[in-house]
Short mmCIF file of C-alpha atoms in Angstrom, two decimals:
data_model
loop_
_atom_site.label_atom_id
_atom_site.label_comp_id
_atom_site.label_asym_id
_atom_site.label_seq_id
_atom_site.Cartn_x
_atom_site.Cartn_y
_atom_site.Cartn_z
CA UNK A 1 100.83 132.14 71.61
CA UNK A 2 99.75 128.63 72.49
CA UNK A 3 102.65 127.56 74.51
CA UNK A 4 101.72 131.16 75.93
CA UNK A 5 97.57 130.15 76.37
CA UNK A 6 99.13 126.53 77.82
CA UNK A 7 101.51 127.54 79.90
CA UNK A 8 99.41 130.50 81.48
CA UNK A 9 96.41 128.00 81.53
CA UNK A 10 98.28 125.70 84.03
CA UNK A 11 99.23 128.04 86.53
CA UNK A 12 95.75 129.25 87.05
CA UNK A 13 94.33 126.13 86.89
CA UNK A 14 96.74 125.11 89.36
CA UNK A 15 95.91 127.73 91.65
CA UNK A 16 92.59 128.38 91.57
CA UNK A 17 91.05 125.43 89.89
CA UNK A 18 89.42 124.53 86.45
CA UNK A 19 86.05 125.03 87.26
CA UNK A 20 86.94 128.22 89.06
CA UNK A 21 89.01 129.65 86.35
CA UNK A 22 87.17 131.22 82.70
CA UNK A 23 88.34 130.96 79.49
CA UNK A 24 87.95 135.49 80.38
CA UNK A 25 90.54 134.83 83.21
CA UNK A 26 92.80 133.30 80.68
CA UNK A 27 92.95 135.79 78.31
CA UNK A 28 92.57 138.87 80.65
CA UNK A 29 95.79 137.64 82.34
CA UNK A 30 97.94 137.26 78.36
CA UNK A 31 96.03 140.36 77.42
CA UNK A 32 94.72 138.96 74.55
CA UNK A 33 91.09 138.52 73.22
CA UNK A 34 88.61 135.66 73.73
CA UNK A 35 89.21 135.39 70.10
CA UNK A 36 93.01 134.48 69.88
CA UNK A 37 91.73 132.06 72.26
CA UNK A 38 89.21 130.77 70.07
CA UNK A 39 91.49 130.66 67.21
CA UNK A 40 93.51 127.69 69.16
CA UNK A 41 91.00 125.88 71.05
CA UNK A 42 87.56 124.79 70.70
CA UNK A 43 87.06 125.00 74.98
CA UNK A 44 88.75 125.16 78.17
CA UNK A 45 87.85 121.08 78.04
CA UNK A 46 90.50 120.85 74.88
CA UNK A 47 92.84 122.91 76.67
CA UNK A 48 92.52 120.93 79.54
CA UNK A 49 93.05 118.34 77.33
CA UNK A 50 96.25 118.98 75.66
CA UNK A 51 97.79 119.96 78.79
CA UNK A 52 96.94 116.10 79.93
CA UNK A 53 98.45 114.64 76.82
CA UNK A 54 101.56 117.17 77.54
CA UNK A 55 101.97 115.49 80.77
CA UNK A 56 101.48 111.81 80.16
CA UNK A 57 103.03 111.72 76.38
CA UNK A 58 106.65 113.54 78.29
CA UNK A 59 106.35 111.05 80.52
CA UNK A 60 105.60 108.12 77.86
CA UNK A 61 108.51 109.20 75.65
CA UNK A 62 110.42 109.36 78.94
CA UNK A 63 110.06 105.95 79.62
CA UNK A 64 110.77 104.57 76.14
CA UNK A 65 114.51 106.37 76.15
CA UNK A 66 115.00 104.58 79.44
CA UNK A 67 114.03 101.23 78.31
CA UNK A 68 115.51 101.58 75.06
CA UNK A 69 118.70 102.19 76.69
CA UNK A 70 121.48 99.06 77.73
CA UNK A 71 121.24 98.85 81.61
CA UNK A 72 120.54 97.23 84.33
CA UNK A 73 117.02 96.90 85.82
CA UNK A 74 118.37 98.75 89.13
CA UNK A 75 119.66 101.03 86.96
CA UNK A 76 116.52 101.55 84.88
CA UNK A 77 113.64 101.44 87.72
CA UNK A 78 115.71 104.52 89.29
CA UNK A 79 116.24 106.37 85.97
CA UNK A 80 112.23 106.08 85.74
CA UNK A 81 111.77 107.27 89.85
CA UNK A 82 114.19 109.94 88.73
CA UNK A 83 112.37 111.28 85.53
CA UNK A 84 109.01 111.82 87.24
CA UNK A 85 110.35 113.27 90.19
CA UNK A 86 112.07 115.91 88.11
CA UNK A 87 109.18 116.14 86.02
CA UNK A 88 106.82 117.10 89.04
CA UNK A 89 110.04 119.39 90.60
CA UNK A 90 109.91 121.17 86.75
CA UNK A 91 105.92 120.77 86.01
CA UNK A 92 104.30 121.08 89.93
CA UNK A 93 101.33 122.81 88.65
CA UNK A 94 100.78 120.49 85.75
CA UNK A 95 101.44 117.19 87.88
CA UNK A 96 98.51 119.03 90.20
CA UNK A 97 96.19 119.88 87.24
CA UNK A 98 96.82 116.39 85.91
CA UNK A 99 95.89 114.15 89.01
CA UNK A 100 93.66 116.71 90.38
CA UNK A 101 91.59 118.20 87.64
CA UNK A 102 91.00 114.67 85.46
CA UNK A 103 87.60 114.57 85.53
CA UNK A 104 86.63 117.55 83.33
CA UNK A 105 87.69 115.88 80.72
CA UNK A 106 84.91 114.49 78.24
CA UNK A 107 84.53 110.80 78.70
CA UNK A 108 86.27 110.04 75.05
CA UNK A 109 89.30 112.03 76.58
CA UNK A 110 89.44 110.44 79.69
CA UNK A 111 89.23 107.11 77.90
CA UNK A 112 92.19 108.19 76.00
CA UNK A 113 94.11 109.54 78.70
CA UNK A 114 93.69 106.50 81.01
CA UNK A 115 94.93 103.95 78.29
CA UNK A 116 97.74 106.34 78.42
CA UNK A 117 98.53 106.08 82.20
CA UNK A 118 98.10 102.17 81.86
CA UNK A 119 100.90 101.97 79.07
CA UNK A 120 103.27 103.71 80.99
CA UNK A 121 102.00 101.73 83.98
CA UNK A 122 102.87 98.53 81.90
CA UNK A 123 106.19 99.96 81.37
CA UNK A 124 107.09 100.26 84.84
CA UNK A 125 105.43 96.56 84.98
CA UNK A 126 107.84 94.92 82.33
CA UNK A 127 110.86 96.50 84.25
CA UNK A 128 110.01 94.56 87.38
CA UNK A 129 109.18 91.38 85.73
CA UNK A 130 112.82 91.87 83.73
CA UNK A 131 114.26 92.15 87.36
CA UNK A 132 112.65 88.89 88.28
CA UNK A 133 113.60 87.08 85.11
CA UNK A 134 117.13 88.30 85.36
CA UNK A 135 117.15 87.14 88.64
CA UNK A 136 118.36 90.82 90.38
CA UNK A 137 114.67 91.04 91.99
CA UNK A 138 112.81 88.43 94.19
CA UNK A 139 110.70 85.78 92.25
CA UNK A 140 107.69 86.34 94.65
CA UNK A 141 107.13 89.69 93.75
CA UNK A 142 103.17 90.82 92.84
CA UNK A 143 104.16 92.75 89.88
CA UNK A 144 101.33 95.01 89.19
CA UNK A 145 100.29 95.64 92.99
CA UNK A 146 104.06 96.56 93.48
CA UNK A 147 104.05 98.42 90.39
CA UNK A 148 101.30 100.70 91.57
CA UNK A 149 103.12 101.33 94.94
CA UNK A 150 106.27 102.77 93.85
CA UNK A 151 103.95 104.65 91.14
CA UNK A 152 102.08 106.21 94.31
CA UNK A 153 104.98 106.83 96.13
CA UNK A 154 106.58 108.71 93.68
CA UNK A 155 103.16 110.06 92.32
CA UNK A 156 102.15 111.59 95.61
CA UNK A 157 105.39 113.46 95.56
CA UNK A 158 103.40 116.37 94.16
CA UNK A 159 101.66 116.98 97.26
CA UNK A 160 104.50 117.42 99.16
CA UNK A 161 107.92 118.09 97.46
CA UNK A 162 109.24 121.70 97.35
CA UNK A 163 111.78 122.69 94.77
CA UNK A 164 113.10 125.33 97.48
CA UNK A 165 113.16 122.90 100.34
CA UNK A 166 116.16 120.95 101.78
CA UNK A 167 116.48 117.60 99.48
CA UNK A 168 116.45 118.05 95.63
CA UNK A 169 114.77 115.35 93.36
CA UNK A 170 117.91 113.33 92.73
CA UNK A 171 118.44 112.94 96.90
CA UNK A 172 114.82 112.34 97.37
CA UNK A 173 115.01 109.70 94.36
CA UNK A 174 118.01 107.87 95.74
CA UNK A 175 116.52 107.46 98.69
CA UNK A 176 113.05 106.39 97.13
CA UNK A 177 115.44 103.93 94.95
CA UNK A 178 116.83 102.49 98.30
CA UNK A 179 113.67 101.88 100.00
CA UNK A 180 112.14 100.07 97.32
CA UNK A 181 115.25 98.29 96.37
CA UNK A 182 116.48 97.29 100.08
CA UNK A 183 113.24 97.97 102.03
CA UNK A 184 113.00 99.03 105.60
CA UNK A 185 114.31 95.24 107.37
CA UNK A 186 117.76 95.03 108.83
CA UNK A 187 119.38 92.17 107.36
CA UNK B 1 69.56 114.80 109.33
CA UNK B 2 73.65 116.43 109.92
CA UNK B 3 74.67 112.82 109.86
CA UNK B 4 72.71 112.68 106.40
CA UNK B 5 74.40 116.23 104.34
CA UNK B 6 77.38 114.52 105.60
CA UNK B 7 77.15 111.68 103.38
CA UNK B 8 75.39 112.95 100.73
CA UNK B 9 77.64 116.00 100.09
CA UNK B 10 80.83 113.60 100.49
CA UNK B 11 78.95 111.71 97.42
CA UNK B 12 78.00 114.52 95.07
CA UNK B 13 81.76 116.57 95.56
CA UNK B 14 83.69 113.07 95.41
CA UNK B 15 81.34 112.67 92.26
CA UNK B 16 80.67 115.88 90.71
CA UNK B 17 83.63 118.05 92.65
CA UNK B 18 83.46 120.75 95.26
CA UNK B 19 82.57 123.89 93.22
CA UNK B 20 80.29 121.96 90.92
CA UNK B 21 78.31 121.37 93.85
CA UNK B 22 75.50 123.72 95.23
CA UNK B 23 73.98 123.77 98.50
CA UNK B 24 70.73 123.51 96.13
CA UNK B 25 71.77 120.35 95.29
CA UNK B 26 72.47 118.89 98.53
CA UNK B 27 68.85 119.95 99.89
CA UNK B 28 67.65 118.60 96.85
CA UNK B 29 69.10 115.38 96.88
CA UNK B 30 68.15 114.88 100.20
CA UNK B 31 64.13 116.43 99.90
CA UNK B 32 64.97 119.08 102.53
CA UNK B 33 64.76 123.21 102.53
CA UNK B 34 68.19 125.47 102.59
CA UNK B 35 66.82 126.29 105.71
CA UNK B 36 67.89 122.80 107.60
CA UNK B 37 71.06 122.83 105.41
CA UNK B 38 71.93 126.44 107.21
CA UNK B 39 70.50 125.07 110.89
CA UNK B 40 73.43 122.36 110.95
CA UNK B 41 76.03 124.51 108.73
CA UNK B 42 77.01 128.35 108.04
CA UNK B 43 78.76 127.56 104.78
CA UNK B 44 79.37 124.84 101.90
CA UNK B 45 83.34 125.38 103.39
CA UNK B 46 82.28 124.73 107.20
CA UNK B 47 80.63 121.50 105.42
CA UNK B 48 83.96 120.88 103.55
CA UNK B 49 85.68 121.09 106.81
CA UNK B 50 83.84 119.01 108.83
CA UNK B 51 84.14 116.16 106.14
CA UNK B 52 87.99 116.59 106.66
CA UNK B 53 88.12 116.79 110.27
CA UNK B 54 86.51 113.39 110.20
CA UNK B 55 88.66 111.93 108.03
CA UNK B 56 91.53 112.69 109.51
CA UNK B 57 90.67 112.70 113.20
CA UNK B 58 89.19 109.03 112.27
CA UNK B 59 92.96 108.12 110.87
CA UNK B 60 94.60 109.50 114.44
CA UNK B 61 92.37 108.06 116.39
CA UNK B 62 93.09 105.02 115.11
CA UNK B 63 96.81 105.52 114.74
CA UNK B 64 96.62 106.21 118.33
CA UNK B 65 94.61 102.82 118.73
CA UNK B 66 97.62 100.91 117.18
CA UNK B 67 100.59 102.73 118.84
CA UNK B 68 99.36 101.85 122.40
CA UNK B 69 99.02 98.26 121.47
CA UNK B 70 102.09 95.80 122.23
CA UNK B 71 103.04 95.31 118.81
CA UNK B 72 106.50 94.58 117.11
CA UNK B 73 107.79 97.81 114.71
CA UNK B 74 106.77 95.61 111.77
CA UNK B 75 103.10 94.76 113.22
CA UNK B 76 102.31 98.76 114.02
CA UNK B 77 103.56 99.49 110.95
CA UNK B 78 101.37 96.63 108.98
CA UNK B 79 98.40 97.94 110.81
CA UNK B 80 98.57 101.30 110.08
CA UNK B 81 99.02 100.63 106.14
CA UNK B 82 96.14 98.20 106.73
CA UNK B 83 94.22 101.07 108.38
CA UNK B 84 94.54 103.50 105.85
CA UNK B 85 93.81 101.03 103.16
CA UNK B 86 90.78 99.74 104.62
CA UNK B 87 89.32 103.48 105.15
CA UNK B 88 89.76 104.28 101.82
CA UNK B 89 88.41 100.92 101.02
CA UNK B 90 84.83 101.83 102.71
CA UNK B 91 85.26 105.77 102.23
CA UNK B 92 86.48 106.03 98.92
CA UNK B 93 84.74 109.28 98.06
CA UNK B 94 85.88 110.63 101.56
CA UNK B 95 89.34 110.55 100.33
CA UNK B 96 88.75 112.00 96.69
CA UNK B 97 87.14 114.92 98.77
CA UNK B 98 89.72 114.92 101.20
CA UNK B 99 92.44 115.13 99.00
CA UNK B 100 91.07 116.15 95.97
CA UNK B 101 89.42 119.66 97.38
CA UNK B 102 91.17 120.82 99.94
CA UNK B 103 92.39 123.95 97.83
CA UNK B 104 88.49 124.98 98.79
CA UNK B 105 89.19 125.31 102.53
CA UNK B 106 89.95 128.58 103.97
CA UNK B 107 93.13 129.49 105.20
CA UNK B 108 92.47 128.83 108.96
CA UNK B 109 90.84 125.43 108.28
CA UNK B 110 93.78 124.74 106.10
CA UNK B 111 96.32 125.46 108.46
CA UNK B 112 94.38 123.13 111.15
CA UNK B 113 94.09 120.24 108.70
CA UNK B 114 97.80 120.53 107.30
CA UNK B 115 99.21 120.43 110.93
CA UNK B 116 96.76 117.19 111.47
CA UNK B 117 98.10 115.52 108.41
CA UNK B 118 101.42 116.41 110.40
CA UNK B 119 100.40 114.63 113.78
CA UNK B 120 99.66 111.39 111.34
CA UNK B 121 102.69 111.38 109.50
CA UNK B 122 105.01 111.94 112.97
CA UNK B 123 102.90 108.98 114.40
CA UNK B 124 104.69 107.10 111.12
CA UNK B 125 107.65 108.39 111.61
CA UNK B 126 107.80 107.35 115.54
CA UNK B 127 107.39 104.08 114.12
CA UNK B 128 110.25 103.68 111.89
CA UNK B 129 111.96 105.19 114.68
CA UNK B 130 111.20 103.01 116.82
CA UNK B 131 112.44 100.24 114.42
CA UNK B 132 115.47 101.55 113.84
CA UNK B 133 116.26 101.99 117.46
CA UNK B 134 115.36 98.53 118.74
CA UNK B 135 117.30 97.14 115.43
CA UNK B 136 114.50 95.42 113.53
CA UNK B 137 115.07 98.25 110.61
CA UNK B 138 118.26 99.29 108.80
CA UNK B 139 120.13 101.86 110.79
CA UNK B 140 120.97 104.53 107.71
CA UNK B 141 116.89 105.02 106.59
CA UNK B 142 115.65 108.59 106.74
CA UNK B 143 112.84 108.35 108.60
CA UNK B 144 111.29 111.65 106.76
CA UNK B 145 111.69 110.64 103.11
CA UNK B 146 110.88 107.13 103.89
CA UNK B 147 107.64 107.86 106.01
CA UNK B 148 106.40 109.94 102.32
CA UNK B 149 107.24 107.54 100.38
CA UNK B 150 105.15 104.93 102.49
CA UNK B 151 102.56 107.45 102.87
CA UNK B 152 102.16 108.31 98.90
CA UNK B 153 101.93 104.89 97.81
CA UNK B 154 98.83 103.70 100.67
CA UNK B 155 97.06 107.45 100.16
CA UNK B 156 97.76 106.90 96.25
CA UNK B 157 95.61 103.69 96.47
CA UNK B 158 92.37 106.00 96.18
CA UNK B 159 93.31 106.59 92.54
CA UNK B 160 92.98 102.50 91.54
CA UNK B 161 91.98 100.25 94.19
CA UNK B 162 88.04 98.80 93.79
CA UNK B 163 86.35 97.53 96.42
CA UNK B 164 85.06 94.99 93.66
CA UNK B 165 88.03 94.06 92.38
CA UNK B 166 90.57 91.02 91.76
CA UNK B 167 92.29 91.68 95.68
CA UNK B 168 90.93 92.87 98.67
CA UNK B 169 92.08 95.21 100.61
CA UNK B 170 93.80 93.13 103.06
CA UNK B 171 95.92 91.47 100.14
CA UNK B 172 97.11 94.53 99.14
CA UNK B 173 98.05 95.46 102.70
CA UNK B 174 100.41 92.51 102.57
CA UNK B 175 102.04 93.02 99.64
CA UNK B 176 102.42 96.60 100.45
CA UNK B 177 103.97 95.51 103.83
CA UNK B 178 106.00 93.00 102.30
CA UNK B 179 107.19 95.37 99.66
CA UNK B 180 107.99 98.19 102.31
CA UNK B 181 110.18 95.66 104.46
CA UNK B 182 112.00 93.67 102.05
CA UNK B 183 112.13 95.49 98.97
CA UNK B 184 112.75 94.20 95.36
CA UNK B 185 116.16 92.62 95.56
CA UNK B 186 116.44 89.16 95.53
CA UNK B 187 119.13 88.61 98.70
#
């Protein structure tokens, strides 16, 4: 029943919006009782909540099986691009909920979620600054303003990509992978 | 005084969010009666609307500014990343709202706003184009994908960058730019 309460929660948050949707909505649409919602969370805020930490702690985990793995830095900065693009083809309405609906959490929450964000930020970070110690990247690189570009690029994907439209996630990520690999320049 | 809800709405939804937001508090904050509110506006959503027209009839206007200019690819390109940067540099709350709440727009103001946000990314996509026909960019770039992916990591910027902080706005315009043309690889 709480991967049911979660999973239901999302969608209508998603579409109509936290504020706009009531705990009532929620359980009207399970046809269950306020109660049963009771019994798993406090308040929509904590439900909001765990659907956050669903997000970022996937995407955390994510990460570390990538890193952890023997590759090279190409091949690990495109296995990241690749996981979160999936994630938002798989999760749309949670990737909306989570950029979109962030600040109805409490400010402990928030606090917690954005040291979150920054670790997996820092992740992405120590896979650029391996490409530049290796040698495979440039040596002029801005590591954390570059970091936070690919991040947006892929990010922003969420606005725009449509599981049902021409390109799937692993085109669209090859071709994100090539950009910020080879960028635009003829050589 | 319609100059004045303007800005002060734009501040209390880019604060305290769309729905969160009464017209009460917008003739409060500003010592007026609902009755001037309704003189200049029929609804909260016209409000909402006119708050993205600006937005991103400021952005094409000054797209259009840039592409009639005698610039290299690489120079229209830098000053339309620039462009957007530097907006959301001085009208940070203007994009939270612009992004942020656009689910709150009727359908027909939607519609009109979506096929803006198309005119702006053709203009970007006319200029990679344009790049790859006169040979300064690489000849096997799809100009869709690419244009996104440009597009997500400047518009993404309104999640992190601060006005206050370490780099202006121009600096990370540069990096951006060199990112976008040369990539990561060391050549």
């Amino acid at each position: 029943m709480k991967e049911k309460i979660v999973e239901t929660s999302i969608d209508l948050f998603g579409k109509n919006g936290f504020t706009e949707t009531s705990i009532q909505d929620i359980v009207e649409a399970l046809g269950v009782t306020k109660g049963t919602f009771y019994y798993y969370y406090k308040s929509k805020e904590e439900l909001l909540m765990e659907i956050h930490l669903r997000y970022i702690d996937d995407l955390i985990l994510g990460q570390k099986e990538i890193l952890e793995k023997k590759l090279s830095t190409e091949e690990k900065l495109y296995q990241i691009v690749y996981m979160i693009m999936k994630y938002i083809e798989g999760h749309g309405q949670s990737a909306r909920v989570f950029f979109r609906e962030m600040q109805h959490l409490n400010e402990e929450h928030l606090k917690d979620i954005f040291s979150k964000r920054d670790k997996f930020r820092k992740g992405l970070n120590n896979v650029i600054q391996e490409g530049i110690d290796t040698g495979e990247f440039r040596q002029d690189l801005n590591v954390n303003i570059v970091s936070l570009a690919i991040l947006g690029a892929v990010n922003w994907s969420y606005h725009w990509f449509d599981p049902k439209g021409e390109l799937d996630e692993k085109t669209v990520s090859t071709i994100y992978i090539d950009f910020m690999l080879n960028g635009l320049k003829a050589t």
